[in-house]
Amino acid sequence: MLPIVVCSVLAVALFAERMWALQRGRIIPRHLVAQVWHKVKNDALDANQLREIRAGSPLGRVIAAGLVNMHHDREIMMESIEDAGRHEAHGLERYLNTLGTIAAITPLLGLLGTVIGMIKVFAAISAQGLGDAAALAGGISEALITTAAGLVVAIPSLIAYRYLRGKVDALVVDMEQESLKLVEVIHGQRDRLGSAA
């Protein structure tokens, strides 16, 4: 039971941390692309502002990677954005594998508890025979409780893992779209950035 309890506490902590870290406003600040385009258009983007954009959010880091190469061809700018996007996506997925592992191992820990409980039942049967119902009930109870506890931790952990995985995927797609808007505007494939605002 102790490993299952530890897994449950860890799962709750990881879920809470990821929910806080994956807030849309923290990852993709509103109007960031429009603000950056306004600075680029007015030739007001300097190294300090580029550092601020990079430090502000994951989208800012992706956009900054493109802005460094904005005077090159569109393909070079896109490559740098895609490379930065891959790094940011990896950062957004932090701790998700741990949460998925908890969802996978807690039923196995419950099954282990079941096996240990049944071993105790058979040990009690071999030592005392079938006459001691209390000893048998204790072992069977332990087996059932650990199985149930493993499932009680695994099911919400799996739901949380799938939810967070979908949230990360959606955020990555949105970052790609926002970055693409900026690339298209800088390279003249859009007249204005009204839809990015």
JSON list of C-alpha atoms in Angstrom, two decimals:
[
{"chain": "A", "resi": 1, "resn": "MET", "atom": "CA", "xyz": [0.00, 0.00, 0.00]},
{"chain": "A", "resi": 2, "resn": "LEU", "atom": "CA", "xyz": [2.81, 2.46, 0.77]},
{"chain": "A", "resi": 3, "resn": "PRO", "atom": "CA", "xyz": [4.08, 2.62, -2.83]},
{"chain": "A", "resi": 4, "resn": "ILE", "atom": "CA", "xyz": [0.51, 3.15, -4.05]},
{"chain": "A", "resi": 5, "resn": "VAL", "atom": "CA", "xyz": [0.03, 6.02, -1.58]},
{"chain": "A", "resi": 6, "resn": "VAL", "atom": "CA", "xyz": [3.34, 7.57, -2.68]},
{"chain": "A", "resi": 7, "resn": "CYS", "atom": "CA", "xyz": [2.26, 7.25, -6.33]},
{"chain": "A", "resi": 8, "resn": "SER", "atom": "CA", "xyz": [-1.08, 8.91, -5.58]},
{"chain": "A", "resi": 9, "resn": "VAL", "atom": "CA", "xyz": [0.56, 11.90, -3.88]},
{"chain": "A", "resi": 10, "resn": "LEU", "atom": "CA", "xyz": [3.08, 12.21, -6.70]},
{"chain": "A", "resi": 11, "resn": "ALA", "atom": "CA", "xyz": [0.34, 12.01, -9.35]},
{"chain": "A", "resi": 12, "resn": "VAL", "atom": "CA", "xyz": [-1.67, 14.78, -7.68]},
{"chain": "A", "resi": 13, "resn": "ALA", "atom": "CA", "xyz": [1.43, 16.97, -7.37]},
{"chain": "A", "resi": 14, "resn": "LEU", "atom": "CA", "xyz": [2.45, 16.45, -11.00]},
{"chain": "A", "resi": 15, "resn": "PHE", "atom": "CA", "xyz": [-1.07, 17.13, -12.27]},
{"chain": "A", "resi": 16, "resn": "ALA", "atom": "CA", "xyz": [-1.34, 20.34, -10.24]},
{"chain": "A", "resi": 17, "resn": "GLU", "atom": "CA", "xyz": [2.09, 21.55, -11.40]},
{"chain": "A", "resi": 18, "resn": "ARG", "atom": "CA", "xyz": [1.34, 20.86, -15.06]},
{"chain": "A", "resi": 19, "resn": "MET", "atom": "CA", "xyz": [-2.09, 22.51, -14.86]},
{"chain": "A", "resi": 20, "resn": "TRP", "atom": "CA", "xyz": [-0.41, 25.63, -13.47]},
{"chain": "A", "resi": 21, "resn": "ALA", "atom": "CA", "xyz": [2.47, 25.55, -15.95]},
{"chain": "A", "resi": 22, "resn": "LEU", "atom": "CA", "xyz": [0.31, 24.86, -19.02]},
{"chain": "A", "resi": 23, "resn": "GLN", "atom": "CA", "xyz": [-2.03, 27.82, -18.67]},
{"chain": "A", "resi": 24, "resn": "ARG", "atom": "CA", "xyz": [-2.64, 29.19, -22.13]},
{"chain": "A", "resi": 25, "resn": "GLY", "atom": "CA", "xyz": [-1.79, 32.76, -21.14]},
{"chain": "A", "resi": 26, "resn": "ARG", "atom": "CA", "xyz": [1.62, 31.65, -19.84]},
{"chain": "A", "resi": 27, "resn": "ILE", "atom": "CA", "xyz": [2.45, 29.70, -23.02]},
{"chain": "A", "resi": 28, "resn": "ILE", "atom": "CA", "xyz": [0.82, 31.87, -25.71]},
{"chain": "A", "resi": 29, "resn": "PRO", "atom": "CA", "xyz": [0.38, 35.45, -24.45]},
{"chain": "A", "resi": 30, "resn": "ARG", "atom": "CA", "xyz": [-2.45, 37.34, -26.12]},
{"chain": "A", "resi": 31, "resn": "HIS", "atom": "CA", "xyz": [-1.46, 39.70, -28.92]},
{"chain": "A", "resi": 32, "resn": "LEU", "atom": "CA", "xyz": [2.25, 38.81, -28.69]},
{"chain": "A", "resi": 33, "resn": "VAL", "atom": "CA", "xyz": [2.55, 38.26, -32.44]},
{"chain": "A", "resi": 34, "resn": "ALA", "atom": "CA", "xyz": [0.79, 41.56, -33.20]},
{"chain": "A", "resi": 35, "resn": "GLN", "atom": "CA", "xyz": [3.02, 43.44, -30.77]},
{"chain": "A", "resi": 36, "resn": "VAL", "atom": "CA", "xyz": [6.15, 41.88, -32.27]},
{"chain": "A", "resi": 37, "resn": "TRP", "atom": "CA", "xyz": [4.99, 42.68, -35.80]},
{"chain": "A", "resi": 38, "resn": "HIS", "atom": "CA", "xyz": [4.32, 46.28, -34.79]},
{"chain": "A", "resi": 39, "resn": "LYS", "atom": "CA", "xyz": [7.90, 46.57, -33.50]},
{"chain": "A", "resi": 40, "resn": "VAL", "atom": "CA", "xyz": [9.34, 44.92, -36.62]},
{"chain": "A", "resi": 41, "resn": "LYS", "atom": "CA", "xyz": [7.29, 47.13, -38.93]},
{"chain": "A", "resi": 42, "resn": "ASN", "atom": "CA", "xyz": [8.41, 50.29, -37.12]},
{"chain": "A", "resi": 43, "resn": "ASP", "atom": "CA", "xyz": [12.05, 49.14, -36.96]},
{"chain": "A", "resi": 44, "resn": "ALA", "atom": "CA", "xyz": [11.81, 49.35, -33.17]},
{"chain": "A", "resi": 45, "resn": "LEU", "atom": "CA", "xyz": [13.06, 45.85, -32.37]},
{"chain": "A", "resi": 46, "resn": "ASP", "atom": "CA", "xyz": [16.45, 45.86, -30.71]},
{"chain": "A", "resi": 47, "resn": "ALA", "atom": "CA", "xyz": [18.51, 43.22, -28.89]},
{"chain": "A", "resi": 48, "resn": "ASN", "atom": "CA", "xyz": [17.04, 44.07, -25.47]},
{"chain": "A", "resi": 49, "resn": "GLN", "atom": "CA", "xyz": [13.48, 43.73, -26.70]},
{"chain": "A", "resi": 50, "resn": "LEU", "atom": "CA", "xyz": [14.39, 40.46, -28.42]},
{"chain": "A", "resi": 51, "resn": "ARG", "atom": "CA", "xyz": [15.75, 39.18, -25.09]},
{"chain": "A", "resi": 52, "resn": "GLU", "atom": "CA", "xyz": [12.50, 40.23, -23.36]},
{"chain": "A", "resi": 53, "resn": "ILE", "atom": "CA", "xyz": [10.42, 38.43, -25.98]},
{"chain": "A", "resi": 54, "resn": "ARG", "atom": "CA", "xyz": [12.57, 35.31, -25.58]},
{"chain": "A", "resi": 55, "resn": "ALA", "atom": "CA", "xyz": [12.31, 35.39, -21.79]},
{"chain": "A", "resi": 56, "resn": "GLY", "atom": "CA", "xyz": [8.57, 36.03, -21.68]},
{"chain": "A", "resi": 57, "resn": "SER", "atom": "CA", "xyz": [7.03, 32.75, -22.81]},
{"chain": "A", "resi": 58, "resn": "PRO", "atom": "CA", "xyz": [7.53, 29.59, -24.86]},
{"chain": "A", "resi": 59, "resn": "LEU", "atom": "CA", "xyz": [5.85, 31.31, -27.83]},
{"chain": "A", "resi": 60, "resn": "GLY", "atom": "CA", "xyz": [8.25, 34.22, -27.33]},
{"chain": "A", "resi": 61, "resn": "ARG", "atom": "CA", "xyz": [11.22, 31.86, -27.56]},
{"chain": "A", "resi": 62, "resn": "VAL", "atom": "CA", "xyz": [9.86, 30.34, -30.76]},
{"chain": "A", "resi": 63, "resn": "ILE", "atom": "CA", "xyz": [9.19, 33.75, -32.30]},
{"chain": "A", "resi": 64, "resn": "ALA", "atom": "CA", "xyz": [12.60, 35.07, -31.20]},
{"chain": "A", "resi": 65, "resn": "ALA", "atom": "CA", "xyz": [14.27, 32.16, -32.99]},
{"chain": "A", "resi": 66, "resn": "GLY", "atom": "CA", "xyz": [12.52, 33.25, -36.16]},
{"chain": "A", "resi": 67, "resn": "LEU", "atom": "CA", "xyz": [13.23, 36.95, -35.66]},
{"chain": "A", "resi": 68, "resn": "VAL", "atom": "CA", "xyz": [16.95, 36.27, -35.44]},
{"chain": "A", "resi": 69, "resn": "ASN", "atom": "CA", "xyz": [16.71, 34.94, -39.01]},
{"chain": "A", "resi": 70, "resn": "MET", "atom": "CA", "xyz": [14.03, 37.29, -40.37]},
{"chain": "A", "resi": 71, "resn": "HIS", "atom": "CA", "xyz": [16.39, 38.80, -42.96]},
{"chain": "A", "resi": 72, "resn": "HIS", "atom": "CA", "xyz": [17.05, 35.37, -44.45]},
{"chain": "A", "resi": 73, "resn": "ASP", "atom": "CA", "xyz": [14.79, 33.33, -46.72]},
{"chain": "A", "resi": 74, "resn": "ARG", "atom": "CA", "xyz": [11.43, 32.17, -45.47]},
{"chain": "A", "resi": 75, "resn": "GLU", "atom": "CA", "xyz": [12.68, 28.56, -45.36]},
{"chain": "A", "resi": 76, "resn": "ILE", "atom": "CA", "xyz": [15.58, 29.42, -43.04]},
{"chain": "A", "resi": 77, "resn": "MET", "atom": "CA", "xyz": [13.27, 31.39, -40.77]},
{"chain": "A", "resi": 78, "resn": "MET", "atom": "CA", "xyz": [10.80, 28.48, -40.70]},
{"chain": "A", "resi": 79, "resn": "GLU", "atom": "CA", "xyz": [13.55, 25.97, -39.91]},
{"chain": "A", "resi": 80, "resn": "SER", "atom": "CA", "xyz": [14.73, 27.99, -36.92]},
{"chain": "A", "resi": 81, "resn": "ILE", "atom": "CA", "xyz": [11.13, 28.34, -35.68]},
{"chain": "A", "resi": 82, "resn": "GLU", "atom": "CA", "xyz": [10.50, 24.61, -36.08]},
{"chain": "A", "resi": 83, "resn": "ASP", "atom": "CA", "xyz": [13.70, 23.76, -34.22]},
{"chain": "A", "resi": 84, "resn": "ALA", "atom": "CA", "xyz": [12.82, 26.09, -31.34]},
{"chain": "A", "resi": 85, "resn": "GLY", "atom": "CA", "xyz": [9.26, 24.73, -31.39]},
{"chain": "A", "resi": 86, "resn": "ARG", "atom": "CA", "xyz": [10.52, 21.17, -30.92]},
{"chain": "A", "resi": 87, "resn": "HIS", "atom": "CA", "xyz": [12.53, 22.25, -27.87]},
{"chain": "A", "resi": 88, "resn": "GLU", "atom": "CA", "xyz": [9.56, 24.10, -26.41]},
{"chain": "A", "resi": 89, "resn": "ALA", "atom": "CA", "xyz": [7.23, 21.14, -27.04]},
{"chain": "A", "resi": 90, "resn": "HIS", "atom": "CA", "xyz": [9.67, 18.93, -25.14]},
{"chain": "A", "resi": 91, "resn": "GLY", "atom": "CA", "xyz": [9.60, 21.39, -22.25]},
{"chain": "A", "resi": 92, "resn": "LEU", "atom": "CA", "xyz": [5.80, 21.44, -22.20]},
{"chain": "A", "resi": 93, "resn": "GLU", "atom": "CA", "xyz": [5.76, 17.64, -21.95]},
{"chain": "A", "resi": 94, "resn": "ARG", "atom": "CA", "xyz": [7.92, 17.68, -18.82]},
{"chain": "A", "resi": 95, "resn": "TYR", "atom": "CA", "xyz": [6.67, 15.22, -16.15]},
{"chain": "A", "resi": 96, "resn": "LEU", "atom": "CA", "xyz": [4.01, 13.75, -18.45]},
{"chain": "A", "resi": 97, "resn": "ASN", "atom": "CA", "xyz": [5.96, 10.52, -18.84]},
{"chain": "A", "resi": 98, "resn": "THR", "atom": "CA", "xyz": [6.20, 10.24, -15.06]},
{"chain": "A", "resi": 99, "resn": "LEU", "atom": "CA", "xyz": [2.43, 10.67, -14.77]},
{"chain": "A", "resi": 100, "resn": "GLY", "atom": "CA", "xyz": [1.90, 8.06, -17.49]},
{"chain": "A", "resi": 101, "resn": "THR", "atom": "CA", "xyz": [4.26, 5.69, -15.68]},
{"chain": "A", "resi": 102, "resn": "ILE", "atom": "CA", "xyz": [2.28, 6.11, -12.45]},
{"chain": "A", "resi": 103, "resn": "ALA", "atom": "CA", "xyz": [-0.91, 5.30, -14.36]},
{"chain": "A", "resi": 104, "resn": "ALA", "atom": "CA", "xyz": [0.75, 2.15, -15.71]},
{"chain": "A", "resi": 105, "resn": "ILE", "atom": "CA", "xyz": [2.43, 0.82, -12.57]},
{"chain": "A", "resi": 106, "resn": "THR", "atom": "CA", "xyz": [-0.20, 1.40, -9.88]},
{"chain": "A", "resi": 107, "resn": "PRO", "atom": "CA", "xyz": [-2.46, -1.43, -11.12]},
{"chain": "A", "resi": 108, "resn": "LEU", "atom": "CA", "xyz": [0.62, -3.65, -11.10]},
{"chain": "A", "resi": 109, "resn": "LEU", "atom": "CA", "xyz": [1.38, -2.59, -7.53]},
{"chain": "A", "resi": 110, "resn": "GLY", "atom": "CA", "xyz": [-2.23, -3.44, -6.66]},
{"chain": "A", "resi": 111, "resn": "LEU", "atom": "CA", "xyz": [-1.79, -6.82, -8.34]},
{"chain": "A", "resi": 112, "resn": "LEU", "atom": "CA", "xyz": [1.38, -7.36, -6.33]},
{"chain": "A", "resi": 113, "resn": "GLY", "atom": "CA", "xyz": [-0.61, -6.64, -3.18]},
{"chain": "A", "resi": 114, "resn": "THR", "atom": "CA", "xyz": [-3.19, -9.18, -4.33]},
{"chain": "A", "resi": 115, "resn": "VAL", "atom": "CA", "xyz": [-0.51, -11.81, -4.81]},
{"chain": "A", "resi": 116, "resn": "ILE", "atom": "CA", "xyz": [1.02, -11.08, -1.39]},
{"chain": "A", "resi": 117, "resn": "GLY", "atom": "CA", "xyz": [-2.42, -11.26, 0.22]},
{"chain": "A", "resi": 118, "resn": "MET", "atom": "CA", "xyz": [-3.16, -14.60, -1.42]},
{"chain": "A", "resi": 119, "resn": "ILE", "atom": "CA", "xyz": [0.24, -15.93, -0.33]},
{"chain": "A", "resi": 120, "resn": "LYS", "atom": "CA", "xyz": [-0.72, -15.00, 3.25]},
{"chain": "A", "resi": 121, "resn": "VAL", "atom": "CA", "xyz": [-4.07, -16.75, 2.81]},
{"chain": "A", "resi": 122, "resn": "PHE", "atom": "CA", "xyz": [-2.42, -19.95, 1.63]},
{"chain": "A", "resi": 123, "resn": "ALA", "atom": "CA", "xyz": [0.21, -19.70, 4.39]},
{"chain": "A", "resi": 124, "resn": "ALA", "atom": "CA", "xyz": [-2.60, -19.41, 6.96]},
{"chain": "A", "resi": 125, "resn": "ILE", "atom": "CA", "xyz": [-4.40, -22.38, 5.38]},
{"chain": "A", "resi": 126, "resn": "SER", "atom": "CA", "xyz": [-1.26, -24.51, 5.47]},
{"chain": "A", "resi": 127, "resn": "ALA", "atom": "CA", "xyz": [-0.46, -23.52, 9.09]},
{"chain": "A", "resi": 128, "resn": "GLN", "atom": "CA", "xyz": [-3.94, -23.60, 10.61]},
{"chain": "A", "resi": 129, "resn": "GLY", "atom": "CA", "xyz": [-6.13, -25.39, 8.10]},
{"chain": "A", "resi": 130, "resn": "LEU", "atom": "CA", "xyz": [-9.43, -24.07, 6.78]},
{"chain": "A", "resi": 131, "resn": "GLY", "atom": "CA", "xyz": [-10.92, -23.60, 10.24]},
{"chain": "A", "resi": 132, "resn": "ASP", "atom": "CA", "xyz": [-9.59, -20.07, 11.01]},
{"chain": "A", "resi": 133, "resn": "ALA", "atom": "CA", "xyz": [-11.89, -17.80, 9.02]},
{"chain": "A", "resi": 134, "resn": "ALA", "atom": "CA", "xyz": [-10.39, -14.60, 10.51]},
{"chain": "A", "resi": 135, "resn": "ALA", "atom": "CA", "xyz": [-6.93, -15.37, 9.15]},
{"chain": "A", "resi": 136, "resn": "LEU", "atom": "CA", "xyz": [-8.36, -16.16, 5.73]},
{"chain": "A", "resi": 137, "resn": "ALA", "atom": "CA", "xyz": [-10.51, -13.02, 5.69]},
{"chain": "A", "resi": 138, "resn": "GLY", "atom": "CA", "xyz": [-7.52, -10.82, 6.61]},
{"chain": "A", "resi": 139, "resn": "GLY", "atom": "CA", "xyz": [-5.45, -12.06, 3.68]},
{"chain": "A", "resi": 140, "resn": "ILE", "atom": "CA", "xyz": [-8.32, -11.83, 1.21]},
{"chain": "A", "resi": 141, "resn": "SER", "atom": "CA", "xyz": [-9.17, -8.35, 2.49]},
{"chain": "A", "resi": 142, "resn": "GLU", "atom": "CA", "xyz": [-5.58, -7.20, 1.99]},
{"chain": "A", "resi": 143, "resn": "ALA", "atom": "CA", "xyz": [-5.62, -8.59, -1.53]},
{"chain": "A", "resi": 144, "resn": "LEU", "atom": "CA", "xyz": [-8.83, -6.78, -2.44]},
{"chain": "A", "resi": 145, "resn": "ILE", "atom": "CA", "xyz": [-7.87, -3.47, -0.82]},
{"chain": "A", "resi": 146, "resn": "THR", "atom": "CA", "xyz": [-4.54, -3.22, -2.62]},
{"chain": "A", "resi": 147, "resn": "THR", "atom": "CA", "xyz": [-6.12, -4.08, -5.96]},
{"chain": "A", "resi": 148, "resn": "ALA", "atom": "CA", "xyz": [-8.81, -1.45, -5.46]},
{"chain": "A", "resi": 149, "resn": "ALA", "atom": "CA", "xyz": [-6.26, 1.14, -4.28]},
{"chain": "A", "resi": 150, "resn": "GLY", "atom": "CA", "xyz": [-4.08, 0.53, -7.34]},
{"chain": "A", "resi": 151, "resn": "LEU", "atom": "CA", "xyz": [-7.03, 1.04, -9.64]},
{"chain": "A", "resi": 152, "resn": "VAL", "atom": "CA", "xyz": [-8.26, 4.11, -7.74]},
{"chain": "A", "resi": 153, "resn": "VAL", "atom": "CA", "xyz": [-4.88, 5.76, -8.33]},
{"chain": "A", "resi": 154, "resn": "ALA", "atom": "CA", "xyz": [-4.35, 4.45, -11.89]},
{"chain": "A", "resi": 155, "resn": "ILE", "atom": "CA", "xyz": [-7.66, 5.51, -13.42]},
{"chain": "A", "resi": 156, "resn": "PRO", "atom": "CA", "xyz": [-7.49, 9.24, -12.52]},
{"chain": "A", "resi": 157, "resn": "SER", "atom": "CA", "xyz": [-3.76, 9.28, -13.34]},
{"chain": "A", "resi": 158, "resn": "LEU", "atom": "CA", "xyz": [-4.46, 7.92, -16.81]},
{"chain": "A", "resi": 159, "resn": "ILE", "atom": "CA", "xyz": [-7.25, 10.45, -17.34]},
{"chain": "A", "resi": 160, "resn": "ALA", "atom": "CA", "xyz": [-4.95, 13.28, -16.19]},
{"chain": "A", "resi": 161, "resn": "TYR", "atom": "CA", "xyz": [-2.15, 12.02, -18.44]},
{"chain": "A", "resi": 162, "resn": "ARG", "atom": "CA", "xyz": [-4.40, 11.89, -21.52]},
{"chain": "A", "resi": 163, "resn": "TYR", "atom": "CA", "xyz": [-5.90, 15.30, -20.75]},
{"chain": "A", "resi": 164, "resn": "LEU", "atom": "CA", "xyz": [-2.51, 16.95, -20.31]},
{"chain": "A", "resi": 165, "resn": "ARG", "atom": "CA", "xyz": [-1.12, 15.24, -23.42]},
{"chain": "A", "resi": 166, "resn": "GLY", "atom": "CA", "xyz": [-4.04, 16.66, -25.45]},
{"chain": "A", "resi": 167, "resn": "LYS", "atom": "CA", "xyz": [-3.53, 20.09, -23.90]},
{"chain": "A", "resi": 168, "resn": "VAL", "atom": "CA", "xyz": [0.17, 20.08, -24.82]},
{"chain": "A", "resi": 169, "resn": "ASP", "atom": "CA", "xyz": [-0.62, 19.00, -28.39]},
{"chain": "A", "resi": 170, "resn": "ALA", "atom": "CA", "xyz": [-3.17, 21.81, -28.74]},
{"chain": "A", "resi": 171, "resn": "LEU", "atom": "CA", "xyz": [-0.74, 24.39, -27.37]},
{"chain": "A", "resi": 172, "resn": "VAL", "atom": "CA", "xyz": [2.01, 23.25, -29.74]},
{"chain": "A", "resi": 173, "resn": "VAL", "atom": "CA", "xyz": [-0.34, 23.56, -32.73]},
{"chain": "A", "resi": 174, "resn": "ASP", "atom": "CA", "xyz": [-1.39, 27.04, -31.61]},
{"chain": "A", "resi": 175, "resn": "MET", "atom": "CA", "xyz": [2.25, 28.11, -31.20]},
{"chain": "A", "resi": 176, "resn": "GLU", "atom": "CA", "xyz": [2.97, 26.87, -34.73]},
{"chain": "A", "resi": 177, "resn": "GLN", "atom": "CA", "xyz": [0.01, 28.83, -36.13]},
{"chain": "A", "resi": 178, "resn": "GLU", "atom": "CA", "xyz": [0.99, 32.03, -34.31]},
{"chain": "A", "resi": 179, "resn": "SER", "atom": "CA", "xyz": [4.60, 31.73, -35.49]},
{"chain": "A", "resi": 180, "resn": "LEU", "atom": "CA", "xyz": [3.48, 31.06, -39.06]},
{"chain": "A", "resi": 181, "resn": "LYS", "atom": "CA", "xyz": [1.40, 34.26, -39.02]},
{"chain": "A", "resi": 182, "resn": "LEU", "atom": "CA", "xyz": [4.50, 36.27, -38.19]},
{"chain": "A", "resi": 183, "resn": "VAL", "atom": "CA", "xyz": [6.59, 34.55, -40.87]},
{"chain": "A", "resi": 184, "resn": "GLU", "atom": "CA", "xyz": [3.91, 35.19, -43.49]},
{"chain": "A", "resi": 185, "resn": "VAL", "atom": "CA", "xyz": [3.62, 38.86, -42.56]},
{"chain": "A", "resi": 186, "resn": "ILE", "atom": "CA", "xyz": [7.37, 39.44, -42.48]},
{"chain": "A", "resi": 187, "resn": "HIS", "atom": "CA", "xyz": [7.82, 37.80, -45.86]},
{"chain": "A", "resi": 188, "resn": "GLY", "atom": "CA", "xyz": [4.90, 39.66, -47.41]},
{"chain": "A", "resi": 189, "resn": "GLN", "atom": "CA", "xyz": [2.47, 36.78, -47.77]},
{"chain": "A", "resi": 190, "resn": "ARG", "atom": "CA", "xyz": [-0.11, 38.58, -45.64]},
{"chain": "A", "resi": 191, "resn": "ASP", "atom": "CA", "xyz": [-0.97, 42.22, -45.93]},
{"chain": "A", "resi": 192, "resn": "ARG", "atom": "CA", "xyz": [-1.59, 42.78, -42.24]},
{"chain": "A", "resi": 193, "resn": "LEU", "atom": "CA", "xyz": [-1.70, 40.93, -38.97]},
{"chain": "A", "resi": 194, "resn": "GLY", "atom": "CA", "xyz": [-5.32, 41.66, -38.06]},
{"chain": "A", "resi": 195, "resn": "SER", "atom": "CA", "xyz": [-6.19, 37.98, -37.61]},
{"chain": "A", "resi": 196, "resn": "ALA", "atom": "CA", "xyz": [-3.27, 37.50, -35.21]},
{"chain": "A", "resi": 197, "resn": "ALA", "atom": "CA", "xyz": [-4.48, 40.18, -32.82]}
]
